[in-house]
């Protein structure tokens, strides 16, 4: 991940997109920032990576990245997942910018499905890859209808859905892509991050940009904006908690991935944020690295 | 001991090498040339050009070669290349009435001015595997061609109906000079017909065929007749600003289908035939016929018909017709989802234990 190690791609503009396209995207971003949580339609381009694999986030990153930026790309919290590797490589080839896996060093962080554990700063931009930008989509499949509902702030149906969950299951059953209300106005899909990450969006010092390439929408949360996860007074929003701490670094406050380690189904829990975990281990936090749930071999 | 899932970078590089090797196949056999593909796999090239929205036989052939014959992947490759090309000019509308016709048939008239011209078609072949083709043979004997006089006009079937006012007029949208470009601006609703047709022309042939078929089986019946299908070369013209008149910059082969559909009339209009339209690059009859069926279905609302079948629903059809979008999103399920899955695991476990507790309590009572 050293800068300039890979030769930049010849025959293509800096960050792949032509300057006119970048300008079009930047305009959409500016509009999105001006109306927090509102989905701005934009002329999404056909990228050399497939739809559904981050084309929206890639276009947003391509429009904002400069030669001095330091880029970090994560997928499921980790820098070394295949698609994160592929996207990071794409930008290394097309921009030659420095890439990093250190959250603190990055100026632009493109993410799929997680917000880093380490709090972000005013000098950073978080770019989310979004598959389905419309939070009301599962309640109303028609775009014409959902746009109208947003315009009229007609969100009753969403509250009914959450209420029905409580009536049926005793709790709200949405565990990721948990809807939020931004700046007391628009209901917004936070992208499929676990609801564990939702509180981090609120009053975040960093600018948060969301790109949905296939659905051709961009939206944003400006720094220090109120982001509230939808709930009820008697059923307040709550995040996931684990009975275990990370088997590698011992953290008890991070989102944990469950890893099956043998055929019997023994499991261990480790941080999903790989940089957070390794940084803690470098700082001397250690755990035994053993599975926390051990399923004994059945007696023959 | 847990081993972190590392080494994504190396794995990807190796996968690419393996792909390149597999693509080439057994090196004892000669490598395919682009000419072979574009000459002998011409319909594959036509489909890739149509759905890839780029008329370039050589690039389409290259895409097919690179995609190992996976046409949806080839369409994706061509589209991704197309985005990087500058838009130099907008051409004049092509004049299919002035086409150098290679094939022209009408199902509505036995004979008509210009005649029925079968041209190269699978239509009346018996689908028997031809084992002579397996042995690499000589070129077939040339077919006899009847050259129509170069200035012979071939009026459209719809023009005959037009003369009697039996079919609706096809007029350009009022004052609209700017042609919409779906590859530059997002789809918006209500979508005008030009936008819908553009979407359908780029749309997946299989999807459109299934939708068109569904209208024939009763899900939004449109009473279609294949008024005319014609295929051949047309001139492409642009009007350079400094000249002010049209000059021909090239020639493309297209297939055009005009469906003639029944319309019972309404309180304000007499009974009249209506139209469904299909157009694609190269020879692509199945695609253009399906497109014409779906185009007409999507006009249900405008014509005051019931619109409750899938093929009559513009949002349903236009949002799901693009195979590059669909293929990407369907296949993105291959990407890691462990964070979401972990969240769901936690929810299901909690719900189960809560319900289990309730059941045990009930059983105890």
XYZ file of C-alpha atoms in Angstrom:
665
model
C 0.000 0.000 0.000
C 2.845 2.380 -0.653
C 2.191 5.497 -2.677
C 3.095 5.469 -6.363
C 4.053 1.854 -6.170
C 1.629 0.870 -8.857
C 1.930 2.709 -12.110
C -1.077 4.877 -12.767
C -3.315 3.915 -15.640
C -2.436 5.719 -18.835
C -5.110 6.953 -21.204
C -7.577 7.737 -18.414
C -8.246 10.928 -16.526
C -7.216 11.326 -12.867
C -9.633 9.159 -10.844
C -11.038 7.657 -14.062
C -14.010 10.007 -14.560
C -13.714 12.958 -16.927
C -13.791 16.433 -15.376
C -17.300 17.234 -16.651
C -18.677 14.151 -14.965
C -16.865 14.966 -11.738
C -18.355 18.431 -11.834
C -21.831 16.996 -12.303
C -21.284 14.715 -9.312
C -19.869 17.537 -7.184
C -22.959 19.590 -7.918
C -25.124 16.707 -6.761
C -22.969 16.434 -3.623
C -23.326 20.150 -2.887
C -27.083 19.880 -3.217
C -27.069 16.809 -0.982
C -25.068 18.636 1.673
C -27.466 21.578 1.488
C -30.474 19.309 2.074
C -29.253 16.738 4.616
C -30.722 13.285 4.050
C -32.420 14.159 0.760
C -31.689 11.796 -2.121
C -30.369 13.764 -5.091
C -30.763 12.020 -8.474
C -27.545 12.163 -10.499
C -26.310 10.950 -13.868
C -24.576 7.890 -12.536
C -22.020 6.558 -15.023
C -21.323 3.005 -16.027
C -18.169 2.165 -14.184
C -15.708 -0.600 -14.977
C -16.834 -2.322 -11.765
C -20.241 -3.990 -11.490
C -23.332 -2.290 -10.130
C -23.941 -3.360 -6.563
C -20.201 -3.551 -5.911
C -19.704 0.048 -4.891
C -20.119 2.076 -8.079
C -21.919 4.880 -6.215
C -19.238 5.192 -3.560
C -16.540 4.960 -6.226
C -18.060 7.810 -8.221
C -18.370 9.991 -5.116
C -14.780 9.244 -4.117
C -13.583 9.888 -7.681
C -15.345 13.266 -7.675
C -13.838 14.472 -4.381
C -10.393 12.895 -4.260
C -7.323 15.035 -4.890
C -3.680 14.169 -5.400
C -2.883 15.035 -1.748
C -5.567 12.791 -0.275
C -4.851 9.599 1.585
C -7.423 6.915 0.884
C -8.656 4.057 3.018
C -11.164 1.512 1.719
C -12.986 -0.932 3.975
C -15.620 -3.588 3.460
C -17.313 -5.115 6.523
C -14.882 -3.047 8.577
C -11.778 -4.678 7.119
C -9.189 -3.364 4.653
C -8.255 -6.775 3.330
C -11.625 -8.076 2.144
C -11.491 -8.795 -1.590
C -13.773 -6.009 -2.789
C -12.051 -3.412 -0.601
C -8.739 -4.556 -2.094
C -10.168 -4.259 -5.580
C -11.542 -0.736 -5.067
C -8.379 0.475 -3.349
C -6.383 -0.892 -6.268
C -8.683 0.882 -8.713
C -7.927 4.243 -7.116
C -4.244 3.472 -6.703
C -4.126 2.780 -10.460
C -6.239 5.713 -11.573
C -4.999 8.407 -9.168
C -1.700 7.273 -7.732
C -2.756 8.682 -4.347
C -1.380 7.245 -1.162
C -3.535 4.536 0.389
C -3.560 3.444 3.991
C -5.323 1.073 6.347
C -4.905 3.439 9.285
C -8.203 5.147 10.032
C -6.471 8.137 11.629
C -4.207 8.769 8.638
C -6.899 8.671 5.948
C -8.498 11.835 4.602
C -11.093 9.948 2.573
C -12.532 6.650 3.783
C -14.754 4.651 1.461
C -16.783 2.063 3.300
C -19.228 -0.718 2.790
C -21.390 -1.810 5.743
C -19.386 -0.289 8.625
C -18.318 2.948 10.286
C -14.804 2.730 11.749
C -14.671 2.356 15.533
C -12.176 5.198 15.921
C -14.061 8.533 15.985
C -13.581 10.535 12.787
C -12.489 14.150 12.607
C -13.384 17.314 10.696
C -10.515 16.618 8.302
C -11.998 13.381 7.093
C -14.771 12.417 4.688
C -16.615 9.141 4.998
C -18.016 7.800 1.702
C -20.634 5.065 1.985
C -21.503 2.551 -0.722
C -25.274 2.285 -0.834
C -27.252 -0.532 -2.458
C -30.781 0.751 -1.772
C -30.927 4.465 -0.942
C -34.672 4.496 -0.331
C -35.555 3.714 3.310
C -39.230 3.351 2.401
C -38.557 0.888 -0.437
C -39.614 -2.246 1.463
C -42.870 -0.556 2.370
C -43.557 1.020 -1.029
C -41.850 -0.323 -4.171
C -42.726 2.678 -6.378
C -40.168 5.452 -6.665
C -42.819 7.998 -7.734
C -44.722 7.205 -4.539
C -41.749 7.276 -2.149
C -40.529 10.596 -3.547
C -43.940 12.048 -2.839
C -43.911 10.629 0.682
C -40.553 12.299 1.368
C -41.738 15.586 -0.085
C -44.793 15.621 2.168
C -42.869 14.197 5.125
C -45.446 11.443 5.124
C -43.621 8.914 7.271
C -46.506 7.287 9.122
C -46.055 4.015 7.281
C -42.509 3.658 8.633
C -43.664 4.137 12.204
C -46.462 1.646 11.629
C -43.897 -0.880 10.405
C -41.737 -0.406 13.505
C -44.832 -0.598 15.707
C -45.963 -3.830 14.039
C -42.524 -5.282 14.753
C -42.954 -4.496 18.430
C -46.498 -5.863 18.494
C -45.386 -9.069 16.800
C -41.902 -9.704 18.181
C -41.729 -7.477 21.223
C -38.875 -5.532 19.626
C -37.893 -3.798 16.414
C -36.492 -6.581 14.267
C -34.365 -4.417 11.945
C -30.735 -5.005 12.814
C -28.927 -3.287 9.945
C -29.780 -0.472 7.533
C -31.815 0.794 10.467
C -33.686 3.951 9.374
C -32.647 7.342 10.732
C -34.099 10.819 10.609
C -31.607 13.466 9.568
C -31.737 17.043 10.800
C -35.321 16.429 12.020
C -36.535 16.187 8.454
C -35.711 13.400 6.005
C -35.865 9.730 6.870
C -32.718 8.204 5.450
C -31.229 4.770 4.867
C -27.831 4.663 6.585
C -26.812 1.900 4.104
C -26.506 -1.645 5.484
C -24.320 -0.739 8.460
C -25.269 -2.602 11.647
C -27.504 -0.526 13.897
C -24.536 -0.692 16.274
C -22.967 2.019 14.097
C -25.991 4.310 13.916
C -25.124 6.442 16.969
C -21.748 7.292 15.388
C -23.536 9.178 12.607
C -25.057 11.654 15.019
C -23.123 14.935 15.311
C -20.183 13.349 13.521
C -17.396 15.914 12.873
C -16.632 14.316 9.491
C -18.677 14.879 6.336
C -20.672 11.782 5.408
C -21.454 11.173 1.728
C -23.591 8.369 0.355
C -23.416 7.115 -3.238
C -25.876 4.714 -4.855
C -24.670 4.042 -8.408
C -27.285 1.631 -9.714
C -30.140 3.638 -8.215
C -28.462 6.898 -9.314
C -28.789 8.783 -6.041
C -26.406 10.763 -3.829
C -27.173 11.990 -0.313
C -25.213 13.465 2.545
C -24.990 14.306 6.212
C -22.996 17.513 6.812
C -20.656 17.617 9.839
C -22.325 18.046 13.224
C -25.828 17.149 12.060
C -28.470 15.504 14.207
C -29.071 11.916 13.142
C -31.714 10.098 15.133
C -32.468 6.394 14.851
C -36.234 5.957 14.739
C -37.804 4.579 17.895
C -40.624 5.006 20.394
C -40.512 6.545 23.876
C -41.380 3.214 25.474
C -39.156 1.250 23.097
C -36.004 3.322 22.823
C -33.421 2.523 20.153
C -30.717 0.200 21.370
C -27.629 -1.308 19.778
C -26.337 -4.842 19.674
C -24.251 -6.090 22.595
C -22.173 -9.225 22.898
C -21.628 -11.585 25.814
C -18.017 -11.761 24.716
C -15.125 -9.444 24.040
C -12.728 -9.650 21.085
C -10.691 -12.847 21.217
C -7.656 -11.061 19.797
C -7.512 -7.626 21.433
C -10.013 -8.007 24.248
C -12.126 -5.003 23.229
C -15.585 -5.110 24.739
C -16.956 -2.045 22.963
C -16.486 -2.891 19.272
C -18.656 -4.686 16.733
C -17.689 -8.339 16.743
C -17.689 -10.815 13.863
C -18.468 -14.375 14.727
C -16.013 -16.853 13.246
C -16.747 -20.568 13.161
C -13.489 -22.369 13.915
C -14.239 -26.081 13.726
C -16.681 -28.578 12.320
C -18.479 -28.842 15.631
C -19.505 -25.191 15.457
C -17.148 -23.730 18.061
C -17.008 -19.993 17.598
C -14.815 -17.087 18.413
C -15.618 -13.400 18.319
C -13.224 -10.848 16.838
C -13.385 -7.156 15.965
C -14.898 -6.472 12.558
C -12.787 -3.290 12.336
C -9.397 -4.803 11.502
C -7.424 -1.559 11.956
C -9.021 -0.880 15.348
C -8.140 -4.398 16.476
C -4.533 -4.382 15.299
C -3.942 -0.928 16.747
C -5.149 -2.145 20.128
C -2.923 -5.193 19.938
C 0.051 -3.011 19.037
C -0.753 -0.928 22.113
C -0.431 -4.041 24.236
C -4.036 -5.196 24.573
C -4.048 -8.933 24.216
C -6.522 -11.697 24.618
C -5.962 -15.443 24.506
C -7.085 -15.881 20.904
C -9.198 -18.883 21.826
C -12.775 -19.566 20.792
C -15.261 -18.329 23.388
C -17.956 -20.823 22.485
C -16.581 -24.340 22.470
C -18.812 -27.142 21.303
C -17.428 -30.393 22.636
C -16.945 -33.391 20.387
C -20.049 -35.547 20.743
C -19.325 -38.821 22.525
C -19.271 -41.732 20.078
C -6.119 -20.661 16.346
C -7.928 -18.099 14.305
C -6.243 -17.056 11.094
C -7.474 -13.704 9.795
C -8.815 -13.739 6.251
C -5.807 -12.005 4.725
C -4.180 -12.075 1.349
C -7.111 -10.769 -0.677
C -4.712 -8.916 -2.949
C -2.650 -11.962 -3.885
C -5.785 -14.055 -4.331
C -7.287 -11.529 -6.746
C -4.097 -11.371 -8.834
C -3.974 -15.146 -9.062
C -7.652 -15.349 -9.976
C -7.051 -12.932 -12.844
C -4.153 -15.035 -14.127
C -6.243 -18.168 -13.959
C -9.067 -16.440 -15.795
C -6.743 -15.359 -18.607
C -5.407 -18.874 -18.931
C -8.875 -20.424 -18.917
C -10.120 -17.927 -21.446
C -7.490 -18.990 -23.931
C -8.405 -22.640 -23.495
C -6.183 -25.343 -24.905
C -3.360 -23.518 -26.739
C -3.131 -26.376 -29.249
C -6.219 -24.938 -30.892
C -5.836 -21.702 -32.842
C -6.914 -18.534 -31.076
C -10.166 -16.881 -32.172
C -9.694 -13.742 -34.190
C -11.977 -10.723 -33.915
C -12.810 -11.129 -37.613
C -13.971 -14.678 -37.000
C -16.216 -13.519 -34.190
C -17.672 -10.570 -36.036
C -18.206 -12.586 -39.248
C -19.328 -15.916 -37.838
C -20.864 -14.928 -34.507
C -22.583 -11.937 -36.078
C -25.804 -12.183 -34.055
C -23.854 -12.258 -30.813
C -22.038 -9.128 -31.971
C -25.362 -7.510 -32.892
C -26.831 -8.193 -29.469
C -23.774 -6.875 -27.658
C -23.808 -3.701 -29.769
C -27.547 -3.166 -29.199
C -27.598 -3.686 -25.453
C -24.175 -2.132 -25.085
C -25.456 0.983 -26.889
C -22.375 1.221 -29.059
C -22.204 0.458 -32.773
C -18.747 -0.965 -33.261
C -18.433 -4.529 -34.531
C -14.747 -4.787 -33.742
C -15.049 -3.651 -30.129
C -18.114 -5.843 -29.619
C -16.180 -8.815 -30.992
C -13.312 -8.006 -28.638
C -15.740 -7.822 -25.708
C -17.198 -11.219 -26.636
C -13.733 -12.727 -26.883
C -12.669 -11.243 -23.557
C -15.916 -12.357 -21.900
C -15.457 -15.885 -23.212
C -18.800 -15.741 -24.972
C -20.745 -14.515 -21.925
C -22.833 -11.893 -23.722
C -24.087 -10.053 -20.637
C -20.482 -9.714 -19.481
C -19.517 -8.540 -22.987
C -22.298 -5.929 -22.884
C -20.926 -4.735 -19.542
C -17.404 -4.442 -20.972
C -18.643 -2.466 -23.951
C -20.770 -0.161 -21.776
C -17.884 0.538 -19.412
C -15.750 1.511 -22.397
C -18.550 3.572 -23.921
C -18.804 5.803 -20.829
C -15.279 7.039 -21.414
C -15.970 8.214 -24.973
C -16.630 11.892 -25.702
C -19.973 12.926 -27.202
C -19.011 14.793 -30.342
C -22.377 15.361 -31.971
C -25.988 14.260 -32.063
C -26.970 12.637 -35.345
C -30.084 13.347 -37.323
C -32.816 10.767 -36.867
C -32.026 7.812 -39.118
C -34.436 7.358 -42.016
C -35.468 3.730 -42.005
C -37.866 4.465 -44.877
C -34.784 4.951 -47.033
C -33.104 1.784 -45.838
C -31.093 -0.435 -48.198
C -33.370 -3.315 -47.304
C -31.955 -6.826 -46.890
C -35.044 -8.236 -45.324
C -38.571 -6.908 -45.139
C -41.672 -8.797 -44.210
C -45.199 -7.888 -43.272
C -47.672 -10.199 -41.586
C -50.612 -7.927 -42.320
C -50.542 -7.906 -46.137
C -49.990 -10.774 -48.537
C -48.181 -8.531 -50.942
C -47.344 -4.881 -50.872
C -45.314 -2.318 -52.800
C -41.671 -3.262 -52.520
C -42.628 -6.892 -51.918
C -41.894 -9.345 -49.167
C -38.164 -10.013 -48.938
C -37.199 -12.927 -46.753
C -33.487 -12.280 -46.716
C -31.235 -14.273 -44.371
C -33.517 -15.820 -41.769
C -33.763 -18.884 -39.554
C -37.540 -18.710 -39.876
C -38.194 -21.566 -42.287
C -35.134 -23.664 -41.594
C -35.694 -27.085 -40.078
C -33.784 -27.065 -36.849
C -31.725 -30.144 -37.606
C -28.133 -30.097 -36.472
C -26.052 -29.848 -39.605
C -23.171 -32.237 -39.100
C -21.548 -31.017 -42.264
C -20.741 -27.839 -40.373
C -18.836 -29.857 -37.782
C -16.348 -30.892 -40.410
C -14.795 -27.623 -41.413
C -16.160 -27.372 -44.905
C -15.913 -25.073 -47.817
C -17.814 -21.869 -48.130
C -21.407 -22.468 -49.220
C -22.393 -21.665 -52.776
C -23.516 -18.057 -53.084
C -27.266 -17.472 -52.923
C -29.129 -15.878 -55.778
C -30.002 -12.295 -55.068
C -32.548 -10.160 -56.796
C -31.260 -6.645 -56.753
C -34.096 -4.268 -56.371
C -33.630 -1.142 -58.406
C -31.431 1.210 -56.386
C -34.061 3.918 -56.403
C -36.960 1.580 -55.607
C -38.760 3.027 -52.613
C -40.136 0.720 -50.029
C -42.921 2.561 -48.241
C -43.740 1.509 -44.721
C -46.836 -0.549 -44.047
C -47.914 2.033 -41.525
C -47.904 4.633 -44.315
C -50.670 2.731 -46.152
C -52.753 2.699 -43.003
C -51.913 6.331 -42.435
C -53.410 7.264 -45.778
C -56.751 5.975 -44.613
C -56.357 7.503 -41.162
C -56.646 3.980 -39.770
C -53.559 4.220 -37.620
C -52.448 6.864 -35.199
C -49.947 9.403 -36.459
C -46.451 9.156 -35.092
C -45.416 12.696 -34.337
C -42.317 13.881 -32.548
C -42.819 15.268 -29.054
C -43.793 18.906 -29.287
C -40.928 21.388 -29.411
C -38.611 18.846 -27.978
C -35.282 19.211 -29.673
C -33.141 17.715 -26.956
C -33.048 13.918 -27.148
C -32.919 12.386 -23.669
C -29.798 10.399 -22.852
C -30.256 7.732 -20.213
C -26.524 7.270 -19.910
C -26.134 10.902 -18.814
C -29.272 11.580 -16.782
C -31.084 9.291 -14.355
C -34.422 7.767 -15.246
C -37.299 9.886 -14.000
C -41.032 9.290 -13.936
C -43.298 9.748 -15.734
C -40.836 8.759 -18.472
C -41.649 10.024 -21.963
C -41.757 7.624 -24.879
C -38.328 8.538 -26.204
C -36.825 7.687 -22.818
C -38.810 4.470 -22.582
C -37.730 3.362 -26.046
C -34.124 4.153 -25.220
C -34.387 2.066 -22.091
C -35.997 -0.819 -23.998
C -33.381 -0.685 -26.759
C -30.679 -1.125 -24.094
C -32.823 -3.619 -22.198
C -32.121 -7.301 -21.803
C -33.502 -9.322 -24.683
C -34.596 -12.177 -22.440
C -36.420 -9.886 -20.046
C -38.238 -8.062 -22.841
C -39.110 -11.301 -24.565
C -40.658 -12.713 -21.375
C -42.608 -9.496 -20.805
C -43.784 -9.369 -24.422
C -44.768 -13.022 -24.170
C -46.737 -12.327 -20.997
C -48.875 -9.798 -22.895
C -49.627 -12.477 -25.495
C -50.747 -14.846 -22.769
C -53.228 -12.407 -21.312
C -51.320 -10.228 -18.847
C -52.164 -6.965 -20.575
C -53.262 -8.074 -24.029
C -52.426 -5.692 -26.875
C -53.788 -7.516 -29.977
C -50.578 -7.134 -31.984
C -49.866 -7.758 -35.659
C -46.359 -7.644 -37.040
C -47.101 -4.779 -39.409
C -43.596 -4.719 -40.689
C -40.119 -5.897 -39.873
C -37.271 -4.561 -41.940
C -33.529 -4.952 -41.690
C -30.799 -3.271 -43.673
C -28.323 -0.433 -43.835
C -29.216 3.186 -43.173
C -27.133 6.311 -43.478
C -26.043 8.186 -40.361
C -25.969 11.935 -40.787
C -24.898 14.897 -38.721
C -25.350 18.585 -39.288
C -22.047 20.309 -38.451
C -22.736 23.762 -37.091
C -20.356 25.450 -39.499
C -22.016 23.817 -42.523
C -25.681 23.965 -41.575
C -26.643 20.979 -43.708
C -26.514 17.236 -43.144
C -23.541 15.170 -44.220
C -23.324 11.404 -44.087
C -20.706 10.138 -41.640
C -21.350 6.436 -41.993
C -23.752 3.601 -42.360
C -25.200 1.218 -39.810
C -27.340 -1.879 -40.116
C -30.501 -1.855 -38.038
C -33.609 -3.958 -37.545
C -36.907 -2.161 -37.141
C -40.227 -3.596 -36.071
C -43.550 -1.841 -36.217
C -46.375 -3.623 -34.474
C -49.903 -2.657 -35.377
C -52.222 -2.983 -32.418
C -55.953 -2.846 -32.129
C -57.509 0.051 -30.283
C -61.208 0.204 -29.631
C -61.379 3.956 -29.498
C -62.723 6.081 -26.704
C -65.312 8.773 -26.092
C -63.108 11.302 -27.847
C -61.406 9.218 -30.529
C -62.568 6.859 -33.269
C -61.396 3.270 -33.314
C -57.953 3.232 -34.826
C -54.856 1.097 -34.914
C -52.038 2.048 -32.597
C -48.342 1.295 -32.770
C -45.601 -0.410 -30.871
C -42.059 0.269 -31.997
C -38.803 -1.620 -31.802
C -35.329 -0.821 -33.139
C -31.942 -2.410 -32.592
C -28.467 -2.568 -34.103
C -27.671 -5.276 -36.620
C -30.035 -8.160 -37.174
C -32.047 -8.620 -34.010
C -35.623 -9.485 -34.833
C -36.571 -11.257 -31.639
C -35.359 -8.301 -29.623
C -37.131 -5.644 -31.682
C -40.403 -7.577 -31.783
C -40.365 -8.012 -28.014
C -39.457 -4.354 -27.647
C -42.394 -3.313 -29.821
C -44.802 -5.405 -27.750
C -43.559 -3.900 -24.526
C -43.491 -0.370 -25.945
C -47.174 -0.674 -26.814
C -47.991 -2.195 -23.406
C -46.347 0.725 -21.661
C -48.733 3.066 -23.468
C -51.776 1.520 -21.772
C -52.284 4.398 -19.403
C -51.859 7.061 -22.074
C -54.493 5.291 -24.210
C -56.916 4.984 -21.317
C -56.692 1.203 -21.059
C -56.609 -0.845 -17.867
C -53.013 -0.982 -16.722
C -52.612 -3.723 -14.170
C -50.257 -6.199 -15.839
C -46.491 -6.159 -15.207
C -45.687 -5.235 -18.823
C -47.927 -2.168 -18.513
C -46.135 -0.814 -15.451
C -43.410 1.640 -16.520
C -41.588 1.594 -13.167
C -41.554 -2.176 -13.067
C -40.390 -2.563 -16.666
C -37.914 0.297 -16.971
C -36.222 -0.205 -13.595
C -35.626 -3.903 -14.215
C -34.802 -4.130 -17.916
C -31.103 -3.338 -17.728
C -29.048 -6.505 -17.538
C -25.835 -4.756 -16.518
C -27.593 -3.268 -13.484
C -29.439 -6.502 -12.737
C -26.430 -8.740 -13.176
C -24.326 -6.573 -10.876
C -26.879 -6.397 -8.122
C -27.860 -10.054 -8.259
C -24.209 -11.071 -8.156
C -23.231 -8.608 -5.451
C -24.728 -11.154 -3.075
C -21.377 -12.911 -3.497
C -19.669 -10.094 -1.662
C -19.094 -10.507 2.061
C -22.132 -9.709 4.174
C -20.850 -10.977 7.506
C -21.575 -7.785 9.376
C -25.234 -7.752 8.319
C -25.454 -11.476 8.831
C -23.961 -11.145 12.303
C -26.627 -8.568 13.113
C -29.342 -10.903 11.878
C -27.878 -13.834 13.817
C -28.070 -11.800 16.971
C -31.683 -10.825 16.273
C -32.821 -14.354 15.430
C -31.118 -15.788 18.509
C -32.768 -13.190 20.735
C -36.186 -13.702 19.188
C -35.853 -17.474 19.523
C -34.798 -17.373 23.157
C -37.607 -14.971 24.026
C -40.198 -17.144 22.333
C -38.720 -20.282 23.864
C -39.002 -18.710 27.326
C -42.653 -17.829 26.699
C -43.423 -21.349 25.501
C -41.701 -22.986 28.468
C -43.580 -20.697 30.812
C -46.878 -21.577 29.144
C -46.093 -25.287 29.293
C -45.334 -25.021 33.008
C -48.637 -23.361 33.773
